[in-house]
Coordinates of C-alpha atoms in Angstrom, one line a residue:
M1 CA 35.4 7.5 -8.1
K2 CA 33.0 4.6 -8.6
T3 CA 29.3 4.8 -8.0
Q4 CA 27.1 1.9 -7.3
N5 CA 23.7 1.2 -8.7
C6 CA 21.3 0.6 -5.8
T7 CA 17.8 -0.5 -6.2
F8 CA 15.0 -0.3 -3.7
G9 CA 11.3 -1.3 -3.9
V10 CA 8.3 -1.8 -1.6
I11 CA 5.2 -3.7 -2.5
F12 CA 2.1 -4.1 -0.3
Y13 CA -0.2 -7.1 -0.7
L14 CA -2.8 -9.2 1.2
K15 CA -1.7 -12.5 2.7
K16 CA -4.9 -14.3 1.7
Q17 CA -3.7 -17.7 3.1
K18 CA -4.1 -16.1 6.6
T19 CA -7.7 -14.9 6.2
S20 CA -9.5 -14.9 9.5
A21 CA -13.0 -16.1 10.3
Q22 CA -14.3 -12.5 10.0
G23 CA -13.0 -12.4 6.4
T24 CA -10.1 -10.1 6.9
A25 CA -6.5 -10.7 5.8
P26 CA -3.3 -9.1 7.1
I27 CA -1.5 -6.5 5.0
C28 CA 2.2 -7.5 4.2
A29 CA 5.0 -5.6 2.7
R30 CA 7.8 -7.0 0.5
I31 CA 10.9 -4.9 0.6
T32 CA 13.6 -5.4 -2.1
V33 CA 17.1 -3.8 -1.8
N34 CA 19.7 -4.7 -4.4
G35 CA 17.8 -7.9 -5.4
K36 CA 17.5 -9.2 -1.8
R37 CA 13.9 -9.6 -0.5
T38 CA 12.4 -9.6 2.9
E39 CA 8.7 -9.8 3.8
I40 CA 7.1 -8.3 6.9
S41 CA 3.5 -8.0 8.2
V42 CA 2.2 -4.6 8.9
K43 CA -0.3 -5.2 11.6
P44 CA -3.6 -3.9 10.0
T45 CA -6.0 -6.2 8.4
V46 CA -8.6 -5.6 5.7
S47 CA -11.3 -7.6 3.9
A48 CA -10.3 -8.8 0.4
S49 CA -13.2 -6.9 -1.2
Q50 CA -11.7 -3.6 0.1
W51 CA -8.2 -4.3 -1.3
D52 CA -7.1 -2.7 -4.6
V53 CA -4.6 -5.1 -6.1
T54 CA -3.4 -2.7 -8.9
K55 CA -2.7 0.1 -6.4
G56 CA -1.5 -2.1 -3.5
M57 CA -3.7 -0.3 -1.0
A58 CA -7.1 -0.4 0.6
K59 CA -10.0 1.2 -1.2
R60 CA -11.7 4.2 0.4

C-alpha cells in the first residue's frame, strides 16, 4: 500500500495595499495544500500598528 505525503499550511497577513482612510487593513489568509496556493480575505480589519508580523496575528 502506498502512502502520499500531503502538506498543508495557513499563513495570516495584512493586505497593506488595501489600507482604508481610517488606517485599517484587511486580514488575509494564504492556504497552501500540496504546493498549490490560494488566498482569501477573512473579513476583519486591523490597524498595521496592532499587527504582529512574526506571530501572524493581532496584538492584544
